[in-house]
Short mmCIF file of C-alpha atoms (C1' of nucleotides) in Angstrom, two decimals:
data_model
loop_
_atom_site.label_atom_id
_atom_site.label_comp_id
_atom_site.label_asym_id
_atom_site.label_seq_id
_atom_site.Cartn_x
_atom_site.Cartn_y
_atom_site.Cartn_z
CA MET A 1 4.22 -50.57 -23.19
CA GLN A 2 6.38 -52.69 -21.03
CA SER A 3 7.00 -55.23 -23.74
CA LYS A 4 9.55 -57.10 -21.74
CA SER A 5 10.23 -60.70 -22.37
CA THR A 6 9.92 -63.14 -19.55
CA ASP A 7 12.41 -61.88 -17.04
CA LYS A 8 12.10 -63.43 -13.70
CA SER A 9 15.65 -64.48 -13.14
CA ALA A 10 16.99 -63.70 -9.73
CA ASP A 11 19.34 -60.76 -10.10
CA MET A 12 19.13 -60.15 -13.78
CA PRO A 13 20.50 -56.80 -14.85
CA VAL A 14 17.72 -56.43 -17.45
CA THR A 15 18.41 -53.97 -20.22
CA LEU A 16 20.75 -51.05 -19.99
CA THR A 17 17.96 -48.58 -20.43
CA GLU A 18 15.99 -50.08 -17.61
CA GLN A 19 19.00 -50.13 -15.42
CA PHE A 20 19.46 -46.46 -15.95
CA LEU A 21 15.81 -45.64 -15.50
CA ARG A 22 15.42 -47.55 -12.34
CA GLY A 23 18.70 -46.40 -10.98
CA ASN A 24 17.38 -42.97 -11.59
CA LEU A 25 14.31 -43.63 -9.51
CA PHE A 26 16.40 -44.87 -6.65
CA ALA A 27 18.23 -41.57 -6.62
CA GLU A 28 16.93 -39.31 -3.94
CA ALA A 29 16.49 -36.24 -6.13
CA CYS A 30 14.81 -38.00 -9.02
CA PRO A 31 11.90 -35.88 -10.23
CA SER A 32 9.93 -39.03 -10.95
CA ARG A 33 9.41 -39.46 -7.27
CA GLU A 34 7.28 -36.35 -7.19
CA VAL A 35 5.02 -37.64 -9.94
CA LEU A 36 4.96 -41.08 -8.40
CA LYS A 37 3.88 -39.51 -5.17
CA HIS A 38 0.90 -37.82 -6.81
CA VAL A 39 -0.15 -40.90 -8.71
CA THR A 40 0.18 -43.31 -5.82
CA SER A 41 -1.18 -40.95 -3.21
CA ARG A 42 -4.09 -42.13 -1.15
CA TRP A 43 -6.66 -40.31 -3.27
CA GLY A 44 -4.71 -40.06 -6.50
CA VAL A 45 -5.18 -43.73 -7.22
CA LEU A 46 -8.91 -43.56 -6.68
CA VAL A 47 -9.35 -40.37 -8.69
CA LEU A 48 -7.51 -41.82 -11.66
CA VAL A 49 -9.49 -45.04 -11.56
CA ALA A 50 -12.75 -43.15 -11.20
CA LEU A 51 -12.01 -40.87 -14.13
CA LEU A 52 -11.21 -43.87 -16.32
CA THR A 53 -14.96 -44.34 -16.66
CA GLY A 54 -15.44 -40.86 -18.03
CA THR A 55 -15.90 -37.22 -17.14
CA HIS A 56 -16.92 -36.38 -13.60
CA ARG A 57 -17.93 -33.23 -11.81
CA PHE A 58 -16.29 -32.33 -8.54
CA SER A 59 -19.22 -33.45 -6.44
CA ASP A 60 -19.54 -36.62 -8.47
CA LEU A 61 -16.03 -37.59 -7.50
CA ARG A 62 -16.60 -36.52 -3.94
CA ARG A 63 -19.61 -38.79 -3.72
CA LYS A 64 -18.03 -41.67 -5.56
CA ILE A 65 -14.81 -41.76 -3.57
CA GLY A 66 -15.76 -42.71 -0.05
CA GLY A 67 -14.06 -40.79 2.71
CA VAL A 68 -12.36 -38.08 0.73
CA SER A 69 -12.58 -34.52 2.02
CA GLU A 70 -13.17 -31.51 -0.18
CA LYS A 71 -9.73 -30.22 0.54
CA MET A 72 -7.88 -33.38 -0.36
CA LEU A 73 -9.96 -33.98 -3.46
CA ALA A 74 -9.23 -30.47 -4.70
CA GLN A 75 -5.57 -30.80 -3.90
CA THR A 76 -5.26 -34.19 -5.55
CA LEU A 77 -7.01 -32.94 -8.66
CA GLN A 78 -4.63 -30.00 -8.85
CA TRP A 79 -1.62 -32.29 -8.56
CA LEU A 80 -2.89 -34.50 -11.33
CA GLU A 81 -3.82 -31.52 -13.45
CA THR A 82 -0.36 -30.03 -13.08
CA ASP A 83 1.21 -33.32 -14.06
CA GLY A 84 -0.88 -33.32 -17.21
CA PHE A 85 -3.03 -36.29 -16.25
CA VAL A 86 -6.30 -34.51 -15.62
CA LEU A 87 -8.09 -31.92 -17.72
CA ARG A 88 -10.12 -29.37 -15.83
CA VAL A 89 -12.89 -27.54 -17.66
CA SER A 90 -14.79 -24.81 -15.87
CA TYR A 91 -18.09 -23.58 -17.24
CA PRO A 92 -18.99 -19.98 -16.40
CA VAL A 93 -22.48 -20.72 -15.21
CA ILE A 94 -24.38 -20.37 -11.98
CA PRO A 95 -24.19 -22.55 -10.07
CA PRO A 96 -20.59 -23.31 -11.02
CA ARG A 97 -19.92 -26.39 -13.04
CA VAL A 98 -16.47 -27.93 -13.37
CA GLU A 99 -15.77 -31.12 -15.22
CA TYR A 100 -12.75 -33.32 -14.79
CA SER A 101 -11.53 -35.85 -17.31
CA LEU A 102 -8.37 -37.72 -18.17
CA THR A 103 -5.90 -36.54 -20.76
CA PRO A 104 -4.39 -39.19 -23.05
CA LEU A 105 -1.44 -39.26 -20.69
CA GLY A 106 -3.74 -39.61 -17.72
CA ASN A 107 -5.58 -42.43 -19.37
CA GLU A 108 -2.37 -44.37 -19.78
CA VAL A 109 -1.27 -44.02 -16.20
CA GLY A 110 -4.82 -44.63 -15.07
CA LEU A 111 -4.84 -48.01 -16.74
CA LEU A 112 -1.62 -48.97 -15.02
CA VAL A 113 -2.94 -47.88 -11.66
CA ARG A 114 -6.14 -49.75 -12.25
CA ASP A 115 -4.18 -52.88 -13.09
CA LEU A 116 -2.54 -52.59 -9.74
CA ALA A 117 -5.73 -51.88 -7.85
CA ASP A 118 -7.56 -54.70 -9.57
CA TRP A 119 -4.78 -57.13 -8.87
CA ILE A 120 -4.90 -56.30 -5.19
CA GLU A 121 -8.62 -56.74 -5.00
CA VAL A 122 -8.49 -60.03 -6.85
CA LYS A 123 -5.64 -61.33 -4.74
CA LEU A 124 -6.98 -59.97 -1.50
CA PRO A 125 -8.14 -63.38 -0.25
CA ALA A 126 -4.66 -64.79 -0.75
CA ILE A 127 -3.11 -61.76 0.90
CA LEU A 128 -5.32 -61.89 3.94
CA GLN A 129 -4.69 -65.59 4.20
CA ALA A 130 -0.95 -64.99 4.14
CA ARG A 131 -1.41 -62.70 7.10
CA THR A 132 -3.27 -65.15 9.25
CA GLU A 133 -0.87 -67.93 8.34
CA LYS A 134 1.98 -65.86 9.64
CA SER A 135 0.17 -65.33 12.89
CA ASP A 136 0.27 -68.93 14.08
CA ALA A 137 2.76 -70.77 11.89
CA LEU A 138 6.27 -69.54 11.37
CA GLN A 139 8.46 -70.13 8.36
CA THR A 140 10.95 -72.85 9.11
CA VAL A 141 14.01 -73.21 6.95
CA PRO A 142 16.44 -75.99 7.89
CA GLY A 143 19.34 -74.56 9.80
CA VAL A 144 17.82 -71.14 9.67
CA VAL A 145 15.92 -69.28 12.30
CA THR A 146 13.21 -66.98 11.11
CA HIS A 147 11.98 -65.16 14.10
CA ARG A 148 9.16 -62.75 13.94
CA LEU A 149 9.52 -59.08 14.25
CA ARG A 150 7.14 -56.88 16.13
CA MET N 1 -23.58 -59.60 -6.48
CA GLN N 2 -24.41 -62.50 -8.75
CA SER N 3 -21.89 -65.10 -9.82
CA LYS N 4 -21.46 -65.72 -6.13
CA SER N 5 -22.08 -69.43 -6.43
CA THR N 6 -18.78 -71.15 -5.73
CA ASP N 7 -16.24 -68.40 -5.40
CA LYS N 8 -13.91 -69.85 -2.84
CA SER N 9 -11.07 -69.68 -5.33
CA ALA N 10 -8.44 -67.07 -4.78
CA ASP N 11 -8.31 -66.50 -8.49
CA MET N 12 -11.29 -64.79 -10.02
CA PRO N 13 -11.71 -63.87 -13.65
CA VAL N 14 -11.79 -60.15 -14.14
CA THR N 15 -15.03 -59.70 -15.95
CA LEU N 16 -18.37 -58.85 -14.43
CA THR N 17 -16.93 -59.04 -10.97
CA GLU N 18 -14.58 -56.28 -11.98
CA GLN N 19 -17.34 -53.77 -11.45
CA PHE N 20 -18.06 -55.09 -8.01
CA LEU N 21 -14.44 -55.23 -7.04
CA ARG N 22 -13.67 -51.71 -8.08
CA GLY N 23 -16.80 -50.42 -6.48
CA ASN N 24 -15.48 -52.10 -3.43
CA LEU N 25 -12.28 -50.12 -3.57
CA PHE N 26 -14.20 -46.88 -3.56
CA ALA N 27 -15.83 -47.92 -0.32
CA GLU N 28 -14.20 -46.36 2.65
CA ALA N 29 -13.78 -49.53 4.65
CA CYS N 30 -12.41 -51.67 1.85
CA PRO N 31 -9.51 -53.74 3.19
CA SER N 32 -7.77 -53.38 -0.14
CA ARG N 33 -6.97 -49.81 0.73
CA GLU N 34 -4.67 -50.97 3.46
CA VAL N 35 -2.71 -53.19 1.12
CA LEU N 36 -2.73 -50.53 -1.55
CA LYS N 37 -1.31 -48.15 0.98
CA HIS N 38 1.60 -50.42 1.74
CA VAL N 39 2.35 -51.15 -1.89
CA THR N 40 2.09 -47.56 -3.08
CA SER N 41 3.79 -46.05 -0.08
CA ARG N 42 6.78 -43.86 -0.62
CA TRP N 43 9.28 -46.61 0.11
CA GLY N 44 7.08 -49.60 -0.64
CA VAL N 45 7.32 -48.98 -4.35
CA LEU N 46 11.08 -48.73 -4.28
CA VAL N 47 11.52 -51.79 -2.08
CA LEU N 48 9.39 -53.93 -4.35
CA VAL N 49 11.19 -52.77 -7.46
CA ALA N 50 14.57 -53.29 -5.83
CA LEU N 51 13.71 -56.81 -4.72
CA LEU N 52 12.59 -57.71 -8.23
CA THR N 53 16.25 -58.04 -9.08
CA GLY N 54 16.82 -60.60 -6.38
CA THR N 55 17.55 -61.13 -2.71
CA HIS N 56 18.90 -58.19 -0.74
CA ARG N 57 20.22 -57.74 2.75
CA PHE N 58 18.90 -54.94 4.89
CA SER N 59 21.90 -52.73 4.38
CA ASP N 60 21.89 -53.47 0.67
CA LEU N 61 18.43 -52.05 0.41
CA ARG N 62 19.31 -49.14 2.63
CA ARG N 63 22.20 -48.25 0.36
CA LYS N 64 20.33 -48.83 -2.84
CA ILE N 65 17.28 -46.79 -1.97
CA GLY N 66 18.44 -43.24 -1.67
CA GLY N 67 17.07 -41.25 1.22
CA VAL N 68 15.37 -44.00 3.18
CA SER N 69 15.91 -44.09 6.93
CA GLU N 70 16.48 -47.26 8.90
CA LYS N 71 13.19 -46.85 10.63
CA MET N 72 11.13 -46.46 7.50
CA LEU N 73 12.88 -49.27 5.68
CA ALA N 74 12.28 -51.64 8.56
CA GLN N 75 8.68 -50.59 8.84
CA THR N 76 8.04 -50.90 5.12
CA LEU N 77 9.62 -54.33 5.03
CA GLN N 78 7.39 -55.43 7.87
CA TRP N 79 4.30 -54.19 6.09
CA LEU N 80 5.23 -56.03 2.94
CA GLU N 81 6.14 -59.15 4.86
CA THR N 82 2.84 -59.17 6.66
CA ASP N 83 0.99 -58.81 3.37
CA GLY N 84 2.84 -61.83 2.08
CA PHE N 85 4.88 -59.99 -0.52
CA VAL N 86 8.29 -60.22 1.11
CA LEU N 87 10.05 -63.20 2.64
CA ARG N 88 12.37 -62.48 5.52
CA VAL N 89 15.09 -65.00 6.33
CA SER N 90 17.28 -64.44 9.35
CA TYR N 91 20.56 -66.32 9.75
CA PRO N 92 21.72 -66.89 13.33
CA VAL N 93 25.24 -65.68 12.80
CA ILE N 94 27.40 -62.89 14.10
CA PRO N 95 27.24 -60.33 12.78
CA PRO N 96 23.54 -60.76 12.02
CA ARG N 97 22.51 -61.48 8.48
CA VAL N 98 18.97 -61.05 7.22
CA GLU N 99 17.94 -61.57 3.65
CA TYR N 100 14.84 -60.22 2.01
CA SER N 101 13.29 -61.56 -1.15
CA LEU N 102 9.97 -61.52 -2.94
CA THR N 103 7.38 -64.24 -2.59
CA PRO N 104 5.57 -65.32 -5.75
CA LEU N 105 2.79 -62.96 -4.74
CA GLY N 106 5.28 -60.18 -4.19
CA ASN N 107 6.84 -60.79 -7.55
CA GLU N 108 3.50 -60.31 -9.23
CA VAL N 109 2.72 -57.06 -7.54
CA GLY N 110 6.31 -55.96 -7.99
CA LEU N 111 6.01 -56.28 -11.73
CA LEU N 112 2.87 -54.16 -11.74
CA VAL N 113 4.51 -51.53 -9.62
CA ARG N 114 7.56 -51.53 -11.82
CA ASP N 115 5.37 -51.07 -14.87
CA LEU N 116 4.02 -47.96 -13.26
CA ALA N 117 7.39 -46.65 -12.16
CA ASP N 118 8.95 -47.32 -15.53
CA TRP N 119 6.09 -45.64 -17.33
CA ILE N 120 6.53 -42.52 -15.25
CA GLU N 121 10.23 -42.37 -15.89
CA VAL N 122 9.77 -42.86 -19.60
CA LYS N 123 7.01 -40.29 -19.84
CA LEU N 124 8.69 -37.84 -17.51
CA PRO N 125 9.75 -35.47 -20.29
CA ALA N 126 6.17 -35.25 -21.53
CA ILE N 127 4.92 -34.74 -18.00
CA LEU N 128 7.35 -31.98 -17.20
CA GLN N 129 6.55 -30.35 -20.49
CA ALA N 130 2.87 -30.44 -19.66
CA ARG N 131 3.68 -28.54 -16.51
CA THR N 132 5.57 -25.71 -18.17
CA GLU N 133 2.97 -25.45 -20.90
CA LYS N 134 0.36 -24.83 -18.28
CA SER N 135 2.45 -22.10 -16.77
CA ASP N 136 2.23 -19.69 -19.68
CA ALA N 137 -0.48 -20.96 -22.00
CA LEU N 138 -3.98 -21.71 -20.76
CA GLN N 139 -6.35 -24.24 -22.19
CA THR N 140 -8.93 -22.47 -24.32
CA VAL N 141 -12.14 -24.26 -25.15
CA PRO N 142 -14.64 -22.28 -27.29
CA GLY N 143 -17.27 -20.77 -25.07
CA VAL N 144 -15.62 -22.14 -22.00
CA VAL N 145 -13.43 -20.41 -19.52
CA THR N 146 -10.70 -22.43 -17.93
CA HIS N 147 -9.16 -20.31 -15.30
CA ARG N 148 -6.24 -21.44 -13.31
CA LEU N 149 -6.38 -22.40 -9.72
CA ARG N 150 -3.76 -21.71 -7.18
"C1'" DC J 1 -21.62 -25.88 -6.71
"C1'" DA J 2 -16.74 -25.54 -6.60
"C1'" DG J 3 -13.25 -24.55 -4.06
"C1'" DG J 4 -10.12 -21.11 -1.26
"C1'" DA J 5 -8.50 -19.86 3.60
"C1'" DT J 6 -7.73 -21.08 8.08
"C1'" DC J 7 -7.00 -23.89 11.96
"C1'" DC J 8 -6.01 -28.03 14.03
"C1'" DT J 9 -4.92 -33.07 14.98
"C1'" DA J 10 -2.87 -37.42 13.77
"C1'" DA J 11 0.19 -39.66 11.26
"C1'" DA J 12 4.43 -40.01 8.72
"C1'" DC J 13 9.04 -39.27 8.74
"C1'" DG J 14 14.01 -38.55 10.11
"C1'" DA J 15 17.94 -38.45 13.41
"C1'" DT J 16 19.95 -40.29 17.12
"C1'" DA J 17 20.98 -43.52 20.64
"C1'" DC J 18 20.86 -48.10 22.08
"C1'" DT J 19 20.68 -53.55 21.99
"C1'" DG J 20 21.35 -58.61 20.69
"C1'" DC U 1 24.67 -55.92 11.11
"C1'" DA U 2 19.97 -55.46 11.79
"C1'" DG U 3 17.21 -53.80 13.90
"C1'" DT U 4 14.15 -51.28 18.27
"C1'" DA U 5 13.04 -47.17 21.13
"C1'" DT U 6 12.53 -42.52 21.67
"C1'" DC U 7 12.06 -37.95 20.43
"C1'" DG U 8 11.30 -33.89 17.66
"C1'" DT U 9 9.85 -32.20 13.18
"C1'" DT U 10 7.15 -32.14 9.06
"C1'" DT U 11 3.42 -33.35 6.44
"C1'" DA U 12 -1.05 -35.28 5.39
"C1'" DG U 13 -5.39 -34.85 6.16
"C1'" DG U 14 -10.04 -33.27 8.19
"C1'" DA U 15 -13.49 -29.68 9.88
"C1'" DT U 16 -15.29 -25.40 9.41
"C1'" DC U 17 -16.25 -21.07 7.49
"C1'" DC U 18 -16.31 -18.16 3.54
"C1'" DT U 19 -16.69 -16.42 -1.43
"C1'" DG U 20 -17.81 -16.06 -6.52
#
DNA sequence: CAGGATCCTAAACGATACTG
DNA sequence: CAGTATCGTTTAGGATCCTG
């Protein structure tokens, strides 16, 4: 996917298809925003990444993902299930046993999300450094004033 | 926690450390979550994708990104600037003119985010179909009951 | 064990008014 | 134009109790 050549020109209109797709996303009523919201939600990202390593039970996920509440985990899983990313299999046994796994579709989006998460973790030192640099030294462009917000 | 010998480089190979890094993300106090939150926020995604096409003024972004309020756009831009993804350049003219662009770091993360957004838009038909399929037909695994939630 | 139901607080968000 | 400040609303999110 995303077999784009090296496009890093300033304001390059890219392909027509992309223009349409992205223009679509910028539209307020674009249904993609709903899906994007589920995928990029606070716990959605972590659930997808966690499930990339295989099937998990509810309590497995709860334990693995630090800080998530039962309610939010259940809700997130339902979002992702409805979007066709997560497969929920309930075994009629006592005590109850429910297993969650990724669908092929979920695996794809999971990989993309993991790319993002990994990148952030790898670049975290640089990011944190950028923060502290901004704290004491300001950008100075000749003839241009860059005053801080906040 | 091995391979900790001389890792003062901001660029780490994603191999064995991958496990450690991702485990880190699952930790509640992981600082990456903050950055992830900014990047995957409702408007953060759209701002990054928009800026991939080049420099924008505040009102350009406001117009381009449907539904965003002044307050949220300003706040999102500040988040991304603090994280070192967005460069803010203010020209001391009247009327005021402020230009936003991506830093090299921001360009990298922008591409990842765009990959995700594009994937969702491309796969949207399949996703929506998955939803309607779930509405009338239930998954049936032999010997397993998959009852719907909600 | 897996979650639904309920209640509640904090945070996100939007609209408006105002300032340099 | 590019924001900030303030306010009111909505939503996310957590805690607790309850059921199959």
